[in-house]
Amino acid sequence: MVCSSCQSDKPVRPDPRWRRALWIALAVNAAMFAAEMVAGFAAGSQSLQADALDFLGDAANYAISLGVAGLSIAWRSRAALVKGITILAFGVWVLGSTLWAIRAGGVPHAEAMGAVGVVALVANAGVAAMLYRYRSGDANMRSVWICSRNDAIGNVAVVLAAVGVFGTGTAWPDLLVAGIMAGLALSGGAQIVSQAWRELAGERQPALAAAE
């Protein structure tokens, strides 16, 4: 699930241990994106594909956090704007693919969904536990931990969707979870873009006043 509070109000000097934790989280999320996307297509599961793209979004989130840590608010706002637009694109893609799957029909493989969902849950729970010590840090640190925690909750939803598919013999539990994840992506992306625009506008106003 996406996180909408990914900006801090002033430059910070990040803890080297936090940067190391982010590098590990980045590697884990990139690997899980590749594995879960392949498994999602193989199992015919929209929720797995949505969760895979969420892993990709998180990897980008960690990379951006590493890249802009310690920079000015203007640079962090620009990075957040790119992140928000990317998240919106992810939400549109997931929503579109879910609607297409409703028309196409077919039932995903519940066993594969459940197995991959459990692996993804372990991965996200491990990342959240690693970042737990930074939950009370600055806004950037705290938002990264919140994103990881929320993703673990999303993985629980995928596992429950697998149970629902297995129990009902239909694709609706899978499609419902995918639709919810798409809605969260669209909502979170819109909030990030809105906040980034406000911060960039606030940075431009003093510069324009000085020029006049």
mmCIF file of C-alpha atoms in Angstrom:
data_model
loop_
_atom_site.group_PDB
_atom_site.id
_atom_site.type_symbol
_atom_site.label_atom_id
_atom_site.label_comp_id
_atom_site.label_asym_id
_atom_site.label_seq_id
_atom_site.Cartn_x
_atom_site.Cartn_y
_atom_site.Cartn_z
ATOM 1 C CA MET A 1 0.000 0.000 0.000
ATOM 2 C CA VAL A 2 1.266 3.431 -0.768
ATOM 3 C CA CYS A 3 2.242 6.031 1.776
ATOM 4 C CA SER A 4 1.249 9.665 1.446
ATOM 5 C CA SER A 5 3.437 11.397 4.045
ATOM 6 C CA CYS A 6 6.845 11.034 2.446
ATOM 7 C CA GLN A 7 8.282 14.529 2.978
ATOM 8 C CA SER A 8 10.175 16.074 5.862
ATOM 9 C CA ASP A 9 10.255 19.796 6.536
ATOM 10 C CA LYS A 10 14.023 20.321 6.621
ATOM 11 C CA PRO A 11 17.238 18.656 5.460
ATOM 12 C CA VAL A 12 18.526 15.903 7.731
ATOM 13 C CA ARG A 13 21.708 13.921 8.075
ATOM 14 C CA PRO A 14 20.473 10.322 7.902
ATOM 15 C CA ASP A 15 21.772 7.630 10.230
ATOM 16 C CA PRO A 16 24.200 5.335 8.323
ATOM 17 C CA ARG A 17 22.366 2.351 9.807
ATOM 18 C CA TRP A 18 19.111 3.691 8.372
ATOM 19 C CA ARG A 19 20.705 4.042 4.935
ATOM 20 C CA ARG A 20 21.976 0.469 5.177
ATOM 21 C CA ALA A 21 18.504 -0.726 6.161
ATOM 22 C CA LEU A 22 17.045 1.114 3.159
ATOM 23 C CA TRP A 23 19.540 -0.543 0.812
ATOM 24 C CA ILE A 24 18.511 -3.961 2.144
ATOM 25 C CA ALA A 25 14.815 -3.056 1.838
ATOM 26 C CA LEU A 26 15.426 -1.843 -1.724
ATOM 27 C CA ALA A 27 17.067 -5.145 -2.702
ATOM 28 C CA VAL A 28 14.307 -7.234 -1.077
ATOM 29 C CA ASN A 29 11.518 -5.273 -2.761
ATOM 30 C CA ALA A 30 13.166 -5.347 -6.199
ATOM 31 C CA ALA A 31 13.621 -9.118 -5.960
ATOM 32 C CA MET A 32 10.054 -9.662 -4.748
ATOM 33 C CA PHE A 33 8.674 -7.495 -7.573
ATOM 34 C CA ALA A 34 10.289 -9.743 -10.181
ATOM 35 C CA ALA A 35 9.281 -12.978 -8.456
ATOM 36 C CA GLU A 36 5.702 -11.950 -7.674
ATOM 37 C CA MET A 37 5.036 -10.500 -11.122
ATOM 38 C CA VAL A 38 6.070 -13.778 -12.775
ATOM 39 C CA ALA A 39 4.002 -15.757 -10.256
ATOM 40 C CA GLY A 40 1.029 -13.421 -10.709
ATOM 41 C CA PHE A 41 0.932 -13.935 -14.466
ATOM 42 C CA ALA A 42 1.477 -17.698 -14.085
ATOM 43 C CA ALA A 43 -1.317 -18.005 -11.495
ATOM 44 C CA GLY A 44 -3.643 -15.610 -13.320
ATOM 45 C CA SER A 45 -3.974 -13.542 -10.140
ATOM 46 C CA GLN A 46 -4.687 -9.810 -10.356
ATOM 47 C CA SER A 47 -4.019 -9.272 -6.652
ATOM 48 C CA LEU A 48 -0.558 -10.840 -6.964
ATOM 49 C CA GLN A 49 0.232 -8.616 -9.943
ATOM 50 C CA ALA A 50 -1.016 -5.582 -8.018
ATOM 51 C CA ASP A 51 1.116 -6.564 -5.029
ATOM 52 C CA ALA A 52 4.113 -7.056 -7.330
ATOM 53 C CA LEU A 53 3.730 -3.520 -8.660
ATOM 54 C CA ASP A 54 3.437 -2.357 -5.067
ATOM 55 C CA PHE A 55 6.844 -3.943 -4.419
ATOM 56 C CA LEU A 56 8.177 -2.007 -7.405
ATOM 57 C CA GLY A 57 6.677 1.211 -6.040
ATOM 58 C CA ASP A 58 8.267 0.551 -2.659
ATOM 59 C CA ALA A 59 11.653 -0.098 -4.258
ATOM 60 C CA ALA A 60 11.342 3.272 -6.012
ATOM 61 C CA ASN A 61 10.254 4.836 -2.702
ATOM 62 C CA TYR A 62 13.372 3.545 -0.934
ATOM 63 C CA ALA A 63 15.616 4.613 -3.820
ATOM 64 C CA ILE A 64 14.154 8.127 -3.788
ATOM 65 C CA SER A 65 14.491 8.319 0.004
ATOM 66 C CA LEU A 66 18.158 7.361 -0.327
ATOM 67 C CA GLY A 67 18.745 9.815 -3.158
ATOM 68 C CA VAL A 68 17.176 12.912 -1.618
ATOM 69 C CA ALA A 69 18.029 12.376 2.051
ATOM 70 C CA GLY A 70 19.716 15.543 3.291
ATOM 71 C CA LEU A 71 18.734 17.645 0.260
ATOM 72 C CA SER A 72 16.558 20.767 0.311
ATOM 73 C CA ILE A 73 12.773 20.618 0.550
ATOM 74 C CA ALA A 74 12.508 21.721 -3.103
ATOM 75 C CA TRP A 75 14.419 18.676 -4.327
ATOM 76 C CA ARG A 76 12.485 16.357 -2.037
ATOM 77 C CA SER A 77 9.224 17.864 -3.302
ATOM 78 C CA ARG A 78 10.251 17.281 -6.923
ATOM 79 C CA ALA A 79 11.141 13.683 -6.084
ATOM 80 C CA ALA A 80 7.786 13.233 -4.339
ATOM 81 C CA LEU A 81 5.995 14.625 -7.398
ATOM 82 C CA VAL A 82 7.635 11.993 -9.615
ATOM 83 C CA LYS A 83 6.791 9.327 -7.034
ATOM 84 C CA GLY A 84 3.156 10.431 -6.843
ATOM 85 C CA ILE A 85 2.703 10.407 -10.624
ATOM 86 C CA THR A 86 4.261 6.927 -10.776
ATOM 87 C CA ILE A 87 1.915 5.659 -8.060
ATOM 88 C CA LEU A 88 -1.076 7.105 -9.926
ATOM 89 C CA ALA A 89 0.051 5.292 -13.084
ATOM 90 C CA PHE A 90 0.351 2.069 -11.053
ATOM 91 C CA GLY A 91 -3.198 2.511 -9.750
ATOM 92 C CA VAL A 92 -4.622 3.132 -13.229
ATOM 93 C CA TRP A 93 -2.817 0.053 -14.599
ATOM 94 C CA VAL A 94 -4.071 -2.209 -11.799
ATOM 95 C CA LEU A 95 -7.625 -0.884 -12.116
ATOM 96 C CA GLY A 96 -7.587 -1.373 -15.885
ATOM 97 C CA SER A 97 -6.174 -4.893 -15.678
ATOM 98 C CA THR A 98 -8.734 -5.794 -13.011
ATOM 99 C CA LEU A 99 -11.620 -4.571 -15.179
ATOM 100 C CA TRP A 100 -10.188 -6.526 -18.107
ATOM 101 C CA ALA A 101 -9.974 -9.659 -15.940
ATOM 102 C CA ILE A 102 -13.638 -9.260 -14.979
ATOM 103 C CA ARG A 103 -14.576 -9.336 -18.668
ATOM 104 C CA ALA A 104 -12.178 -12.151 -19.534
ATOM 105 C CA GLY A 105 -13.260 -14.439 -16.712
ATOM 106 C CA GLY A 106 -11.149 -17.302 -15.415
ATOM 107 C CA VAL A 107 -10.238 -18.398 -11.898
ATOM 108 C CA PRO A 108 -6.707 -17.890 -10.520
ATOM 109 C CA HIS A 109 -4.736 -20.696 -8.897
ATOM 110 C CA ALA A 110 -5.491 -20.308 -5.185
ATOM 111 C CA GLU A 111 -2.601 -22.502 -4.045
ATOM 112 C CA ALA A 112 -0.016 -20.435 -5.918
ATOM 113 C CA MET A 113 -1.624 -17.216 -4.685
ATOM 114 C CA GLY A 114 -1.437 -18.373 -1.081
ATOM 115 C CA ALA A 115 2.142 -19.621 -1.280
ATOM 116 C CA VAL A 116 3.485 -16.479 -2.944
ATOM 117 C CA GLY A 117 1.382 -14.282 -0.657
ATOM 118 C CA VAL A 118 2.948 -15.896 2.411
ATOM 119 C CA VAL A 119 6.471 -15.375 1.019
ATOM 120 C CA ALA A 120 5.633 -11.722 0.295
ATOM 121 C CA LEU A 121 4.232 -11.331 3.805
ATOM 122 C CA VAL A 122 7.443 -12.692 5.332
ATOM 123 C CA ALA A 123 9.519 -10.331 3.164
ATOM 124 C CA ASN A 124 7.506 -7.230 4.071
ATOM 125 C CA ALA A 125 7.246 -8.182 7.748
ATOM 126 C CA GLY A 126 11.027 -8.580 7.836
ATOM 127 C CA VAL A 127 11.568 -5.151 6.251
ATOM 128 C CA ALA A 128 9.044 -3.552 8.637
ATOM 129 C CA ALA A 129 10.773 -5.146 11.634
ATOM 130 C CA MET A 130 14.166 -3.913 10.387
ATOM 131 C CA LEU A 131 12.833 -0.343 10.077
ATOM 132 C CA TYR A 132 10.833 -0.476 13.329
ATOM 133 C CA ARG A 133 13.462 1.417 15.324
ATOM 134 C CA TYR A 134 12.972 4.435 13.007
ATOM 135 C CA ARG A 135 9.196 4.629 13.446
ATOM 136 C CA SER A 136 9.572 7.717 15.659
ATOM 137 C CA GLY A 137 12.208 9.461 13.540
ATOM 138 C CA ASP A 138 11.687 12.336 11.131
ATOM 139 C CA ALA A 139 8.846 12.317 8.606
ATOM 140 C CA ASN A 140 10.924 10.619 5.907
ATOM 141 C CA MET A 141 12.088 7.808 8.213
ATOM 142 C CA ARG A 142 8.649 7.317 9.727
ATOM 143 C CA SER A 143 6.874 7.243 6.367
ATOM 144 C CA VAL A 144 9.176 4.507 5.057
ATOM 145 C CA TRP A 145 8.375 2.325 8.077
ATOM 146 C CA ILE A 146 4.639 3.019 7.742
ATOM 147 C CA CYS A 147 4.751 2.021 4.055
ATOM 148 C CA SER A 148 6.455 -1.282 4.932
ATOM 149 C CA ARG A 149 4.002 -1.973 7.747
ATOM 150 C CA ASN A 150 1.010 -1.247 5.497
ATOM 151 C CA ASP A 151 2.427 -3.489 2.770
ATOM 152 C CA ALA A 152 2.572 -6.380 5.228
ATOM 153 C CA ILE A 153 -1.126 -5.761 5.933
ATOM 154 C CA GLY A 154 -1.750 -5.794 2.178
ATOM 155 C CA ASN A 155 -0.016 -9.172 1.928
ATOM 156 C CA VAL A 156 -2.421 -10.543 4.533
ATOM 157 C CA ALA A 157 -5.259 -9.389 2.237
ATOM 158 C CA VAL A 158 -3.698 -11.306 -0.676
ATOM 159 C CA VAL A 159 -3.496 -14.486 1.432
ATOM 160 C CA LEU A 160 -7.132 -14.025 2.476
ATOM 161 C CA ALA A 161 -8.037 -13.553 -1.201
ATOM 162 C CA ALA A 162 -6.365 -16.883 -1.957
ATOM 163 C CA VAL A 163 -8.453 -18.522 0.768
ATOM 164 C CA GLY A 164 -11.555 -16.898 -0.705
ATOM 165 C CA VAL A 165 -10.756 -18.120 -4.217
ATOM 166 C CA PHE A 166 -10.149 -21.633 -2.883
ATOM 167 C CA GLY A 167 -13.372 -21.635 -0.863
ATOM 168 C CA THR A 168 -15.692 -20.105 -3.474
ATOM 169 C CA GLY A 169 -14.133 -21.398 -6.669
ATOM 170 C CA THR A 170 -14.503 -17.921 -8.188
ATOM 171 C CA ALA A 171 -12.137 -15.061 -9.003
ATOM 172 C CA TRP A 172 -14.118 -12.414 -7.112
ATOM 173 C CA PRO A 173 -12.042 -12.401 -3.894
ATOM 174 C CA ASP A 174 -8.888 -11.910 -5.976
ATOM 175 C CA LEU A 175 -10.474 -9.143 -8.054
ATOM 176 C CA LEU A 176 -11.859 -7.423 -4.956
ATOM 177 C CA VAL A 177 -8.422 -7.230 -3.305
ATOM 178 C CA ALA A 178 -6.856 -5.991 -6.551
ATOM 179 C CA GLY A 179 -9.529 -3.302 -6.827
ATOM 180 C CA ILE A 180 -8.933 -2.164 -3.247
ATOM 181 C CA MET A 181 -5.178 -1.957 -3.864
ATOM 182 C CA ALA A 182 -5.803 0.093 -7.018
ATOM 183 C CA GLY A 183 -8.024 2.481 -5.063
ATOM 184 C CA LEU A 184 -5.387 2.896 -2.359
ATOM 185 C CA ALA A 185 -2.750 3.617 -5.005
ATOM 186 C CA LEU A 186 -4.902 6.268 -6.688
ATOM 187 C CA SER A 187 -5.759 7.915 -3.370
ATOM 188 C CA GLY A 188 -2.191 7.881 -2.060
ATOM 189 C CA GLY A 189 -0.718 9.065 -5.356
ATOM 190 C CA ALA A 190 -3.154 11.983 -5.530
ATOM 191 C CA GLN A 191 -2.277 13.030 -1.971
ATOM 192 C CA ILE A 192 1.460 12.940 -2.694
ATOM 193 C CA VAL A 193 1.105 14.960 -5.923
ATOM 194 C CA SER A 194 -1.093 17.522 -4.156
ATOM 195 C CA GLN A 195 1.353 17.933 -1.263
ATOM 196 C CA ALA A 196 4.350 18.175 -3.601
ATOM 197 C CA TRP A 197 2.664 20.891 -5.674
ATOM 198 C CA ARG A 198 1.867 22.885 -2.536
ATOM 199 C CA GLU A 199 5.442 22.628 -1.296
ATOM 200 C CA LEU A 200 6.894 23.606 -4.671
ATOM 201 C CA ALA A 201 4.479 26.563 -4.871
ATOM 202 C CA GLY A 202 5.592 27.636 -1.404
ATOM 203 C CA GLU A 203 9.234 27.513 -2.537
ATOM 204 C CA ARG A 204 8.511 29.546 -5.685
ATOM 205 C CA GLN A 205 6.665 32.397 -3.987
ATOM 206 C CA PRO A 206 9.687 33.834 -2.059
ATOM 207 C CA ALA A 207 11.835 33.527 -5.191
ATOM 208 C CA LEU A 208 9.270 35.434 -7.284
ATOM 209 C CA ALA A 209 8.928 38.090 -4.611
ATOM 210 C CA ALA A 210 12.705 38.573 -4.514
ATOM 211 C CA ALA A 211 12.863 38.844 -8.296
ATOM 212 C CA GLU A 212 10.198 41.552 -8.304
#
